[in-house]
Coordinates of C-alpha atoms in Angstrom, one line a residue:
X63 CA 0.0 0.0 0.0
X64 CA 2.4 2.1 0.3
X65 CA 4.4 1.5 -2.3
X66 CA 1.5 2.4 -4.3
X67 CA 1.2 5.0 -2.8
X68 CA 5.0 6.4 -3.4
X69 CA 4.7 7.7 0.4
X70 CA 8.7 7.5 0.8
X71 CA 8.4 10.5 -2.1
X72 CA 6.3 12.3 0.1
X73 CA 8.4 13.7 2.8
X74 CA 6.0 15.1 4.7
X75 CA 3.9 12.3 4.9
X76 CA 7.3 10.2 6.4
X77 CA 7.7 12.6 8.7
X78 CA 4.2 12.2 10.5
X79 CA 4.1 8.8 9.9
X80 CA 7.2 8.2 12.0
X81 CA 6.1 10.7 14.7
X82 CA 2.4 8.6 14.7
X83 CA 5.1 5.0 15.0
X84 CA 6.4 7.0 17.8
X85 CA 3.4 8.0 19.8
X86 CA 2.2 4.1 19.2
X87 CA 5.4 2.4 20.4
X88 CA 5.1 5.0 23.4
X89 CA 2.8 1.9 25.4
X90 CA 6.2 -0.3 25.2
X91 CA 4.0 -3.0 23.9
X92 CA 6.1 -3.4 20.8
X93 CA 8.1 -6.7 19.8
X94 CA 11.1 -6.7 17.8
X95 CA 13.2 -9.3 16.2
X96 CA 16.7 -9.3 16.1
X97 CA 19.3 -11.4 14.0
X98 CA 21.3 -14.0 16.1
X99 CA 24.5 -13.2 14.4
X100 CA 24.6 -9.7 14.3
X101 CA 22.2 -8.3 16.8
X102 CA 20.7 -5.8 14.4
X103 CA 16.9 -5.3 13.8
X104 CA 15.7 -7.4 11.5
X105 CA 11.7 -7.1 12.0
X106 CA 9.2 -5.0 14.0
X107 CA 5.6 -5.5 15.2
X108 CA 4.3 -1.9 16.5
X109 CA 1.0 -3.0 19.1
X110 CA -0.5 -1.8 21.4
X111 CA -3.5 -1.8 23.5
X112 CA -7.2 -0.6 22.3
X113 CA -9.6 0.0 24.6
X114 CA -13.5 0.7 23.9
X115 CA -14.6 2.2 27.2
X116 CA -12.1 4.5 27.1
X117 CA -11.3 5.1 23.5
X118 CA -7.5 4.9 23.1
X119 CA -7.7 5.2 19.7
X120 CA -9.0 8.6 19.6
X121 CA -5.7 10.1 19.2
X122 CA -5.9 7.8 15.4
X123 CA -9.7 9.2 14.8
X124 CA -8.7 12.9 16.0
X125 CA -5.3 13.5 14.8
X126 CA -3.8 16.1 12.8
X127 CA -1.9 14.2 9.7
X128 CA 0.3 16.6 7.2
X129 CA 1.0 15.0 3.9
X130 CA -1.3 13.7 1.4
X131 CA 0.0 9.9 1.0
X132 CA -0.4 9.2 4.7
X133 CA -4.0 11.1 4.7
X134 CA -5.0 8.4 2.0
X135 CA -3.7 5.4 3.9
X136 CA -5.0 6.3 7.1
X137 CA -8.3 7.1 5.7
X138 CA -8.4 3.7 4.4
X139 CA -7.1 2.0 7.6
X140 CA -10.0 3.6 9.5
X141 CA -12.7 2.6 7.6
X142 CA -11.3 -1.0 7.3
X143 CA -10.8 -0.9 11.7
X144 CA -14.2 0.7 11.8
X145 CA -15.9 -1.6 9.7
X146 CA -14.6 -4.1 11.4
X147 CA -16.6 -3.7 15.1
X148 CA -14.1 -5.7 16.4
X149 CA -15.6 -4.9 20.0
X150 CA -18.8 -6.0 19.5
X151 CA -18.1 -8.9 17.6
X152 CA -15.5 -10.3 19.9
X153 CA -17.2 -9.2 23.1
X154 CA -14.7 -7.5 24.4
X155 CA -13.8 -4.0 25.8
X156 CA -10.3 -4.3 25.3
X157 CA -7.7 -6.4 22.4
X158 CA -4.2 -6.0 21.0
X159 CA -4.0 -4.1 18.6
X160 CA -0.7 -4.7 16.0
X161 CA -0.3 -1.5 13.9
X162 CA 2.6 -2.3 11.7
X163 CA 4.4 -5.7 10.9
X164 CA 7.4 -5.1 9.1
X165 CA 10.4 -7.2 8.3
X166 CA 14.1 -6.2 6.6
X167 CA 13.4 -7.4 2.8
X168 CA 16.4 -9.6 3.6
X169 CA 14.7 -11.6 6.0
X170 CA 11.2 -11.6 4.2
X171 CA 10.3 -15.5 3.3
X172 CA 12.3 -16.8 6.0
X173 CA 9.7 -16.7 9.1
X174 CA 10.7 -13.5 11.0
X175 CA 7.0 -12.6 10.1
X176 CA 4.9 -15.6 11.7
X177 CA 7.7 -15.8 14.2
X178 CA 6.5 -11.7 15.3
X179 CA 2.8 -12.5 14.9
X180 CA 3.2 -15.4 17.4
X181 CA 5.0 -13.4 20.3
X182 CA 2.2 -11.3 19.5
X183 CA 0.0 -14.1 20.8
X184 CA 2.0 -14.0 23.4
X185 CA 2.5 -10.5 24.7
X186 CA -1.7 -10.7 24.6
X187 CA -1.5 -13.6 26.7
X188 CA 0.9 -11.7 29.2
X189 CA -1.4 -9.0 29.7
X190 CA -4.1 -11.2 30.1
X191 CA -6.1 -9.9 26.5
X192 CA -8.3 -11.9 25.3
X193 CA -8.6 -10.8 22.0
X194 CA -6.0 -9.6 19.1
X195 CA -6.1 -7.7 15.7
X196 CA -4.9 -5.8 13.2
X197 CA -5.0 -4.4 9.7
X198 CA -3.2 -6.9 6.9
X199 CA -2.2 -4.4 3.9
X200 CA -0.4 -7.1 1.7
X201 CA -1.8 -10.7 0.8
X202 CA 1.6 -12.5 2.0
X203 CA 0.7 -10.9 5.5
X204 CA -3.5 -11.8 5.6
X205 CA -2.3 -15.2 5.0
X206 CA 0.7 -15.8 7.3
X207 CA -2.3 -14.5 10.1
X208 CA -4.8 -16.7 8.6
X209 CA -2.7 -19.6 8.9
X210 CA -2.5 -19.0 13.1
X211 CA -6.1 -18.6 13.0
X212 CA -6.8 -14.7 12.5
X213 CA -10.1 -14.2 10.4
X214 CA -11.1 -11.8 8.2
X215 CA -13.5 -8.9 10.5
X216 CA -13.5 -6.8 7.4
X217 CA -11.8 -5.8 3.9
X218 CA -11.8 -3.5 1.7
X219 CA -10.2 -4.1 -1.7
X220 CA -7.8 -1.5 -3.0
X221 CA -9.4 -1.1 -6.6
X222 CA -12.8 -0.4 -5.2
X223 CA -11.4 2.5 -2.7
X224 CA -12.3 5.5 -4.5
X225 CA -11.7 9.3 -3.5
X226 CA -12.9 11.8 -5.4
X227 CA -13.8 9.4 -8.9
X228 CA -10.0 8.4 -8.2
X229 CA -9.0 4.6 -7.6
X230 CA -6.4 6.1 -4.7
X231 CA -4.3 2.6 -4.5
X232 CA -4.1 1.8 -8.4
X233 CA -1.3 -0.9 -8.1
X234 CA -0.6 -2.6 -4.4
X235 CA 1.4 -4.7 -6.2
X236 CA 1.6 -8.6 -7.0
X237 CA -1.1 -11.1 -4.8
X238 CA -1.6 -7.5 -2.6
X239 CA -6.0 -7.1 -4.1
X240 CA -7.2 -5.9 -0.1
X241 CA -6.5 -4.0 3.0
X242 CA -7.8 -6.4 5.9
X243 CA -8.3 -6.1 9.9
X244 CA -8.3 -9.7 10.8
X245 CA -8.9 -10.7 14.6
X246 CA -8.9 -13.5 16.7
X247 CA -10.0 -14.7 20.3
X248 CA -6.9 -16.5 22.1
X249 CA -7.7 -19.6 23.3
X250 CA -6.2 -20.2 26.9
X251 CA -7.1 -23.8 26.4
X252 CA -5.0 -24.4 23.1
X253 CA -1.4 -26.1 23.9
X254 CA -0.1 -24.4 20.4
X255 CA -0.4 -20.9 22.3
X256 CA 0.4 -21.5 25.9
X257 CA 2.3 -18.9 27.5
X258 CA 5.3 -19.4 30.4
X259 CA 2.9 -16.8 32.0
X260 CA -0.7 -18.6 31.6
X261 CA -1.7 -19.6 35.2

């Protein structure tokens, strides 16, 4: 998304976006992946928690963004999140929310991804959440979650996201045809999650 977007040509846009990464990875609820041999980052999952009753996410919904590309994707990612009524759906005041997953292209194919989306899992399980989601921009992503049971809350494909008689997201590139926010309830009684924190 956005690569089709060519927001790395928008400076502004950068600029926000990194200060909005920044307010998010503020609730130190963020996992990162590091390579064994040299210690560097090698992947990131930006989370943190969203509460109903006492609307965390209002700083997303309320916000002042400068620079067109990153006005178009967050527009997007709202509607998707909104549409998606995770709290009602899931029962739940409160879930996990993962904001970015995003792996070195070096280490793409190679299981840093479902490897983040696990301890993700996990750091839920920690904090005693009993729900997780997020919004799934490329097809590789939506099924790496579908495959440790995330489902599809709601989409929205990128051809049919029009602004002003203007397909905004004309080319998301290869297998990439949606923007997703996929959930899922975490099941304490599952072996496959179990936490060293579970009691």
């Amino acid at each position: 998304m956005c690569k089709s977007i060519e927001l790395l040509n928008d400076k502004i846009s950068v600029n926000s976006y990194l200060n909005l990464i920044k307010t998010w990875m503020r609730d130190t609820t963020s996992l990162v992946a590091l390579s064994i041999n040299s210690g560097r980052v090698v992947g990131v999952a930006i989370t943190r928690i969203n509460t109903d009753s006492e609307k965390t996410n209002i700083y997303e919904r309320n916000q002042v963004l400068t620079g067109r590309s990153l006005e178009d994707i967050i527009l997007l990612i709202n509607e998707v999140t909104n549409q998606s009524d995770i709290y009602v759906k899931f029962k739940q005041d409160s879930y996990l929310r993962i904001y970015i997953l995003c792996v070195h292209p070096t280490y793409k194919n190679k299981g840093v991804e479902t490897a983040l989306l696990r301890a993700f899992i996990q750091a839920a399980r920690a904090m005693k959440l009993a729900a997780i989601g997020g919004v799934f921009t490329s097809g590789y992503n939506q099924l790496l979650a579908e495959q440790i049971g995330f489902k599809i809350l709601s989409e929205i494909r990128y051809n049919r996201w029009i602004v002003n008689d203007t397909v905004v997201f004309d080319d998301p590139g290869k297998g990439n045809y949606s923007v997703a926010f996929m959930g899922k309830i975490i099941d304490y009684k599952d072996p496959k999650e179990k936490c060293k924190y579970d009691v």
